[in-house]
Amino acid sequence: MTRKLWSLLKLPAERIYLFFRNFSMKHPFKIYITTSIICFLVLALVQFILVYNTYDLLNRRFYYEKKSKINEEYSKAITNDKLFPGGQAIIDSTLVPQLRTLEQLYYTDTTKFQVHSQHLLNQIFHRLIRSQTIDSLMRQIREKENITDSLRYALNIARIDIMTGNKKYINIYDSRKKYELIDDSLQWSDGIRIYGDLKNPDERSQVARLNVSNAMPYTYAMAFSFHAEPFNRRQMVFRQMRLMLTMSLLSMFAIILLFFITMRNWIKQKRLSDVKTDFINNITHEFHTPLSAIMVANKNIQNEKILDNKMAIKSLSDVIERQSHRLKLLFGQVLDLATVDKLFVQKKPHHLNMLVNEILTDFSIKFSTSNVQIDYTPAEEDLVVNLDSFHFTTLMLNILDNAVKYNLQPVKDLVIVISNDKENIYITVSDTGIGMSRETLKHIFEKFYRYQKDLTQNTKGLGLGLHYVKQCIDAHKWKLKVDSEVGKGTTFVIVIPV
């Protein structure tokens, strides 16, 4: 039974493993990005929680250092008084004459007691608010103690009890209750607000909390509190956290920077790896031109008619020699195309008309059975140019190869013209291929770029041909002009300063 259960569980586990393995092999970049983003978000969340908890802790422990001075001066100002200087007189004048009446109603008619007491309290609270002197008192305290901070205040009444004739306390106001006959605008969650604009007074902002009472019959007891804190309390808390916030932000920035650097290097390495893999897969195609030329030349040499023609044998032998030498150089250099950013050329004088003619001869052998028609017009005069023959040959072959590769015409026409003026020599290569859009022309010299994936997906290549062409042009300090129109072909003009 256990083995059977294990076999049932093992099957879906293997399927899940195979699914993730295949997915990771097909989409490594997506997995890398997704995993990195998830890890970054988790780390950012942990950082946020730590910073928030630190802020909350400091906020709870926040203490305004000048609060003790305010407490000392406030306590002196209300000695033998309540709330503010003159506050007790206002309360006594209204409440004390009604204490016996309130006592009688309390024992005889609870409803009338509630109505009468609330009316009295509403009257007292309004008189206190109109007559409060805490505003002027705080100005005096701040001037005396040289307090320049912008402060918010709250003076609240939390509880009022009256003492009966038998020394029993009866509550007539409690901040925890809601009273219908007392104005709603006066009733806050922490009591009756007599003065101030501090919205949420708490223990951290509390300057003084007093419970004033008298054991004599027909008196009253009152609990009230005074709060004060700076307007920029949050800024002061963050100021205490500035080192932690700076370190946290710097660490997050460093992680993001490292992530992008790592991702960029990873993409670069992956691209180079893919190029090398593609190169190995397409190496037959890349070496096809010299190999085909050698094979065709060798086959022609074996022809009995050719054997009797010494000039033909010499011409074919020269082709084999040139292409063999080219193969030797290719083995040493073409593998470096994916990584080399700058070519080094060894210039020697060459007769341009003759060199181009040799290149076209070797190129035409490759397409001897294809519908490729080459129209070559050499310069009227013998032009000698300092150039690296290997790189120049590769440059021309890449342009010619693209002219045939990206050509859907039944007969692929190539026109090569060499001309010159007093300042420059021009080598013009025109084709009747598919052409390129303006957007494509912006990218054709980029490494690994291939035009029209839907058309070229079955056309072998590494996307390095024109990149190499541009390298050769730059290495020789020449110029290259490209003119193309979709559906009408492309023209490359190599400009060689005289």
PDB file of N, CA and C in Angstrom, residues 333-394:
ATOM      1  N   GLN A 333      40.886  33.903 -37.629  1.00  0.00           N
ATOM      2  CA  GLN A 333      40.281  35.202 -37.351  1.00  0.00           C
ATOM      3  C   GLN A 333      38.768  35.205 -37.224  1.00  0.00           C
ATOM      4  N   VAL A 334      38.074  34.357 -37.943  1.00  0.00           N
ATOM      5  CA  VAL A 334      36.621  34.476 -37.945  1.00  0.00           C
ATOM      6  C   VAL A 334      36.001  34.135 -36.600  1.00  0.00           C
ATOM      7  N   LEU A 335      36.685  33.286 -35.802  1.00  0.00           N
ATOM      8  CA  LEU A 335      36.147  32.955 -34.482  1.00  0.00           C
ATOM      9  C   LEU A 335      36.179  34.143 -33.531  1.00  0.00           C
ATOM     10  N   ASP A 336      37.033  35.140 -33.859  1.00  0.00           N
ATOM     11  CA  ASP A 336      37.123  36.313 -32.992  1.00  0.00           C
ATOM     12  C   ASP A 336      36.136  37.410 -33.368  1.00  0.00           C
ATOM     13  N   LEU A 337      35.346  37.226 -34.397  1.00  0.00           N
ATOM     14  CA  LEU A 337      34.452  38.290 -34.853  1.00  0.00           C
ATOM     15  C   LEU A 337      33.425  38.668 -33.802  1.00  0.00           C
ATOM     16  N   ALA A 338      32.996  37.707 -32.981  1.00  0.00           N
ATOM     17  CA  ALA A 338      31.933  37.974 -32.003  1.00  0.00           C
ATOM     18  C   ALA A 338      32.405  38.835 -30.851  1.00  0.00           C
ATOM     19  N   THR A 339      33.726  38.889 -30.642  1.00  0.00           N
ATOM     20  CA  THR A 339      34.214  39.614 -29.467  1.00  0.00           C
ATOM     21  C   THR A 339      35.116  40.791 -29.815  1.00  0.00           C
ATOM     22  N   VAL A 340      35.726  40.770 -30.995  1.00  0.00           N
ATOM     23  CA  VAL A 340      36.653  41.846 -31.342  1.00  0.00           C
ATOM     24  C   VAL A 340      35.880  43.112 -31.690  1.00  0.00           C
ATOM     25  N   ASP A 341      36.219  44.229 -31.080  1.00  0.00           N
ATOM     26  CA  ASP A 341      35.545  45.493 -31.348  1.00  0.00           C
ATOM     27  C   ASP A 341      36.361  46.403 -32.267  1.00  0.00           C
ATOM     28  N   LYS A 342      37.625  46.062 -32.485  1.00  0.00           N
ATOM     29  CA  LYS A 342      38.450  46.893 -33.335  1.00  0.00           C
ATOM     30  C   LYS A 342      39.417  46.011 -34.115  1.00  0.00           C
ATOM     31  N   LEU A 343      39.452  46.200 -35.429  1.00  0.00           N
ATOM     32  CA  LEU A 343      40.342  45.426 -36.284  1.00  0.00           C
ATOM     33  C   LEU A 343      41.674  46.148 -36.453  1.00  0.00           C
ATOM     34  N   PHE A 344      42.722  45.349 -36.629  1.00  0.00           N
ATOM     35  CA  PHE A 344      44.041  45.900 -36.930  1.00  0.00           C
ATOM     36  C   PHE A 344      44.403  45.489 -38.350  1.00  0.00           C
ATOM     37  N   VAL A 345      44.735  46.470 -39.161  1.00  0.00           N
ATOM     38  CA  VAL A 345      44.995  46.202 -40.571  1.00  0.00           C
ATOM     39  C   VAL A 345      46.474  46.409 -40.886  1.00  0.00           C
ATOM     40  N   GLN A 346      46.941  45.619 -41.838  1.00  0.00           N
ATOM     41  CA  GLN A 346      48.304  45.757 -42.351  1.00  0.00           C
ATOM     42  C   GLN A 346      48.186  46.159 -43.820  1.00  0.00           C
ATOM     43  N   LYS A 347      48.356  47.434 -44.063  1.00  0.00           N
ATOM     44  CA  LYS A 347      48.123  47.969 -45.409  1.00  0.00           C
ATOM     45  C   LYS A 347      49.341  47.751 -46.305  1.00  0.00           C
ATOM     46  N   LYS A 348      49.024  47.392 -47.539  1.00  0.00           N
ATOM     47  CA  LYS A 348      50.028  47.273 -48.587  1.00  0.00           C
ATOM     48  C   LYS A 348      49.433  47.819 -49.884  1.00  0.00           C
ATOM     49  N   PRO A 349      50.246  48.301 -50.803  1.00  0.00           N
ATOM     50  CA  PRO A 349      49.715  48.800 -52.081  1.00  0.00           C
ATOM     51  C   PRO A 349      49.120  47.659 -52.924  1.00  0.00           C
ATOM     52  N   HIS A 350      47.929  47.874 -53.436  1.00  0.00           N
ATOM     53  CA  HIS A 350      47.276  46.896 -54.293  1.00  0.00           C
ATOM     54  C   HIS A 350      46.636  47.605 -55.471  1.00  0.00           C
ATOM     55  N   HIS A 351      46.662  46.938 -56.624  1.00  0.00           N
ATOM     56  CA  HIS A 351      45.967  47.459 -57.794  1.00  0.00           C
ATOM     57  C   HIS A 351      44.482  47.146 -57.617  1.00  0.00           C
ATOM     58  N   LEU A 352      43.702  48.175 -57.434  1.00  0.00           N
ATOM     59  CA  LEU A 352      42.307  48.002 -57.035  1.00  0.00           C
ATOM     60  C   LEU A 352      41.493  47.257 -58.087  1.00  0.00           C
ATOM     61  N   ASN A 353      41.636  47.622 -59.370  1.00  0.00           N
ATOM     62  CA  ASN A 353      40.866  46.951 -60.419  1.00  0.00           C
ATOM     63  C   ASN A 353      41.133  45.448 -60.429  1.00  0.00           C
ATOM     64  N   MET A 354      42.396  45.085 -60.305  1.00  0.00           N
ATOM     65  CA  MET A 354      42.775  43.675 -60.349  1.00  0.00           C
ATOM     66  C   MET A 354      42.275  42.934 -59.118  1.00  0.00           C
ATOM     67  N   LEU A 355      42.408  43.561 -57.935  1.00  0.00           N
ATOM     68  CA  LEU A 355      41.991  42.910 -56.687  1.00  0.00           C
ATOM     69  C   LEU A 355      40.489  42.659 -56.695  1.00  0.00           C
ATOM     70  N   VAL A 356      39.714  43.645 -57.103  1.00  0.00           N
ATOM     71  CA  VAL A 356      38.264  43.478 -57.142  1.00  0.00           C
ATOM     72  C   VAL A 356      37.875  42.413 -58.161  1.00  0.00           C
ATOM     73  N   ASN A 357      38.590  42.387 -59.308  1.00  0.00           N
ATOM     74  CA  ASN A 357      38.309  41.379 -60.329  1.00  0.00           C
ATOM     75  C   ASN A 357      38.547  39.974 -59.786  1.00  0.00           C
ATOM     76  N   GLU A 358      39.622  39.790 -59.012  1.00  0.00           N
ATOM     77  CA  GLU A 358      39.898  38.483 -58.408  1.00  0.00           C
ATOM     78  C   GLU A 358      38.795  38.095 -57.422  1.00  0.00           C
ATOM     79  N   ILE A 359      38.346  39.072 -56.624  1.00  0.00           N
ATOM     80  CA  ILE A 359      37.278  38.792 -55.655  1.00  0.00           C
ATOM     81  C   ILE A 359      36.007  38.357 -56.376  1.00  0.00           C
ATOM     82  N   LEU A 360      35.662  39.050 -57.443  1.00  0.00           N
ATOM     83  CA  LEU A 360      34.443  38.720 -58.182  1.00  0.00           C
ATOM     84  C   LEU A 360      34.573  37.368 -58.881  1.00  0.00           C
ATOM     85  N   THR A 361      35.786  37.052 -59.344  1.00  0.00           N
ATOM     86  CA  THR A 361      36.006  35.749 -59.985  1.00  0.00           C
ATOM     87  C   THR A 361      35.776  34.621 -58.994  1.00  0.00           C
ATOM     88  N   ASP A 362      36.367  34.764 -57.815  1.00  0.00           N
ATOM     89  CA  ASP A 362      36.176  33.727 -56.783  1.00  0.00           C
ATOM     90  C   ASP A 362      34.730  33.648 -56.343  1.00  0.00           C
ATOM     91  N   PHE A 363      34.081  34.820 -56.246  1.00  0.00           N
ATOM     92  CA  PHE A 363      32.685  34.839 -55.806  1.00  0.00           C
ATOM     93  C   PHE A 363      31.773  34.205 -56.844  1.00  0.00           C
ATOM     94  N   SER A 364      32.045  34.469 -58.131  1.00  0.00           N
ATOM     95  CA  SER A 364      31.186  33.935 -59.182  1.00  0.00           C
ATOM     96  C   SER A 364      31.272  32.427 -59.287  1.00  0.00           C
ATOM     97  N   ILE A 365      32.427  31.845 -58.893  1.00  0.00           N
ATOM     98  CA  ILE A 365      32.562  30.385 -58.931  1.00  0.00           C
ATOM     99  C   ILE A 365      31.573  29.726 -57.989  1.00  0.00           C
ATOM    100  N   LYS A 366      31.348  30.372 -56.826  1.00  0.00           N
ATOM    101  CA  LYS A 366      30.405  29.832 -55.841  1.00  0.00           C
ATOM    102  C   LYS A 366      29.001  29.751 -56.417  1.00  0.00           C
ATOM    103  N   PHE A 367      28.617  30.712 -57.252  1.00  0.00           N
ATOM    104  CA  PHE A 367      27.262  30.767 -57.803  1.00  0.00           C
ATOM    105  C   PHE A 367      27.264  30.458 -59.303  1.00  0.00           C
ATOM    106  N   SER A 368      28.168  29.584 -59.727  1.00  0.00           N
ATOM    107  CA  SER A 368      28.279  29.284 -61.154  1.00  0.00           C
ATOM    108  C   SER A 368      27.031  28.631 -61.706  1.00  0.00           C
ATOM    109  N   THR A 369      26.293  27.942 -60.871  1.00  0.00           N
ATOM    110  CA  THR A 369      25.065  27.278 -61.338  1.00  0.00           C
ATOM    111  C   THR A 369      23.817  28.058 -60.949  1.00  0.00           C
ATOM    112  N   SER A 370      23.963  29.207 -60.307  1.00  0.00           N
ATOM    113  CA  SER A 370      22.822  30.004 -59.867  1.00  0.00           C
ATOM    114  C   SER A 370      22.545  31.123 -60.856  1.00  0.00           C
ATOM    115  N   ASN A 371      21.375  31.725 -60.692  1.00  0.00           N
ATOM    116  CA  ASN A 371      20.991  32.836 -61.558  1.00  0.00           C
ATOM    117  C   ASN A 371      21.534  34.145 -60.992  1.00  0.00           C
ATOM    118  N   VAL A 372      22.843  34.258 -60.943  1.00  0.00           N
ATOM    119  CA  VAL A 372      23.507  35.463 -60.465  1.00  0.00           C
ATOM    120  C   VAL A 372      24.258  36.090 -61.633  1.00  0.00           C
ATOM    121  N   GLN A 373      23.942  37.320 -61.930  1.00  0.00           N
ATOM    122  CA  GLN A 373      24.568  38.029 -63.037  1.00  0.00           C
ATOM    123  C   GLN A 373      25.358  39.213 -62.487  1.00  0.00           C
ATOM    124  N   ILE A 374      26.669  39.207 -62.737  1.00  0.00           N
ATOM    125  CA  ILE A 374      27.564  40.236 -62.204  1.00  0.00           C
ATOM    126  C   ILE A 374      28.000  41.151 -63.340  1.00  0.00           C
ATOM    127  N   ASP A 375      27.795  42.439 -63.151  1.00  0.00           N
ATOM    128  CA  ASP A 375      28.209  43.460 -64.110  1.00  0.00           C
ATOM    129  C   ASP A 375      29.288  44.312 -63.451  1.00  0.00           C
ATOM    130  N   TYR A 376      30.543  44.127 -63.920  1.00  0.00           N
ATOM    131  CA  TYR A 376      31.682  44.797 -63.279  1.00  0.00           C
ATOM    132  C   TYR A 376      32.249  45.843 -64.227  1.00  0.00           C
ATOM    133  N   THR A 377      32.364  47.077 -63.715  1.00  0.00           N
ATOM    134  CA  THR A 377      32.961  48.169 -64.491  1.00  0.00           C
ATOM    135  C   THR A 377      34.151  48.708 -63.711  1.00  0.00           C
ATOM    136  N   PRO A 378      35.383  48.348 -64.115  1.00  0.00           N
ATOM    137  CA  PRO A 378      36.559  48.858 -63.403  1.00  0.00           C
ATOM    138  C   PRO A 378      36.794  50.332 -63.700  1.00  0.00           C
ATOM    139  N   ALA A 379      37.702  50.928 -62.956  1.00  0.00           N
ATOM    140  CA  ALA A 379      38.055  52.330 -63.169  1.00  0.00           C
ATOM    141  C   ALA A 379      38.809  52.484 -64.484  1.00  0.00           C
ATOM    142  N   GLU A 380      38.717  53.641 -65.078  1.00  0.00           N
ATOM    143  CA  GLU A 380      39.363  53.879 -66.360  1.00  0.00           C
ATOM    144  C   GLU A 380      40.887  53.885 -66.242  1.00  0.00           C
ATOM    145  N   GLU A 381      41.382  54.238 -65.099  1.00  0.00           N
ATOM    146  CA  GLU A 381      42.825  54.249 -64.890  1.00  0.00           C
ATOM    147  C   GLU A 381      43.201  53.251 -63.815  1.00  0.00           C
ATOM    148  N   ASP A 382      44.456  52.836 -63.806  1.00  0.00           N
ATOM    149  CA  ASP A 382      44.943  51.866 -62.822  1.00  0.00           C
ATOM    150  C   ASP A 382      45.114  52.571 -61.475  1.00  0.00           C
ATOM    151  N   LEU A 383      44.281  52.163 -60.512  1.00  0.00           N
ATOM    152  CA  LEU A 383      44.297  52.796 -59.192  1.00  0.00           C
ATOM    153  C   LEU A 383      45.029  51.901 -58.201  1.00  0.00           C
ATOM    154  N   VAL A 384      46.008  52.463 -57.515  1.00  0.00           N
ATOM    155  CA  VAL A 384      46.752  51.729 -56.489  1.00  0.00           C
ATOM    156  C   VAL A 384      46.318  52.265 -55.127  1.00  0.00           C
ATOM    157  N   VAL A 385      45.866  51.350 -54.268  1.00  0.00           N
ATOM    158  CA  VAL A 385      45.318  51.736 -52.966  1.00  0.00           C
ATOM    159  C   VAL A 385      46.031  50.955 -51.877  1.00  0.00           C
ATOM    160  N   ASN A 386      46.380  51.638 -50.784  1.00  0.00           N
ATOM    161  CA  ASN A 386      46.944  50.962 -49.609  1.00  0.00           C
ATOM    162  C   ASN A 386      45.811  50.348 -48.797  1.00  0.00           C
ATOM    163  N   LEU A 387      45.819  49.018 -48.673  1.00  0.00           N
ATOM    164  CA  LEU A 387      44.751  48.341 -47.927  1.00  0.00           C
ATOM    165  C   LEU A 387      45.231  46.990 -47.449  1.00  0.00           C
ATOM    166  N   ASP A 388      44.479  46.424 -46.541  1.00  0.00           N
ATOM    167  CA  ASP A 388      44.706  45.059 -46.069  1.00  0.00           C
ATOM    168  C   ASP A 388      43.880  44.138 -46.954  1.00  0.00           C
ATOM    169  N   SER A 389      44.529  43.331 -47.756  1.00  0.00           N
ATOM    170  CA  SER A 389      43.818  42.539 -48.761  1.00  0.00           C
ATOM    171  C   SER A 389      42.854  41.535 -48.136  1.00  0.00           C
ATOM    172  N   PHE A 390      43.229  40.950 -46.994  1.00  0.00           N
ATOM    173  CA  PHE A 390      42.348  39.954 -46.378  1.00  0.00           C
ATOM    174  C   PHE A 390      41.050  40.611 -45.907  1.00  0.00           C
ATOM    175  N   HIS A 391      41.184  41.696 -45.154  1.00  0.00           N
ATOM    176  CA  HIS A 391      39.992  42.346 -44.632  1.00  0.00           C
ATOM    177  C   HIS A 391      39.163  42.981 -45.751  1.00  0.00           C
ATOM    178  N   PHE A 392      39.842  43.526 -46.766  1.00  0.00           N
ATOM    179  CA  PHE A 392      39.099  44.109 -47.885  1.00  0.00           C
ATOM    180  C   PHE A 392      38.333  43.032 -48.646  1.00  0.00           C
ATOM    181  N   THR A 393      38.977  41.888 -48.855  1.00  0.00           N
ATOM    182  CA  THR A 393      38.292  40.784 -49.536  1.00  0.00           C
ATOM    183  C   THR A 393      37.075  40.325 -48.746  1.00  0.00           C
ATOM    184  N   THR A 394      37.242  40.186 -47.426  1.00  0.00           N
ATOM    185  CA  THR A 394      36.121  39.770 -46.588  1.00  0.00           C
ATOM    186  C   THR A 394      34.999  40.799 -46.620  1.00  0.00           C
TER     187      THR A 394
END
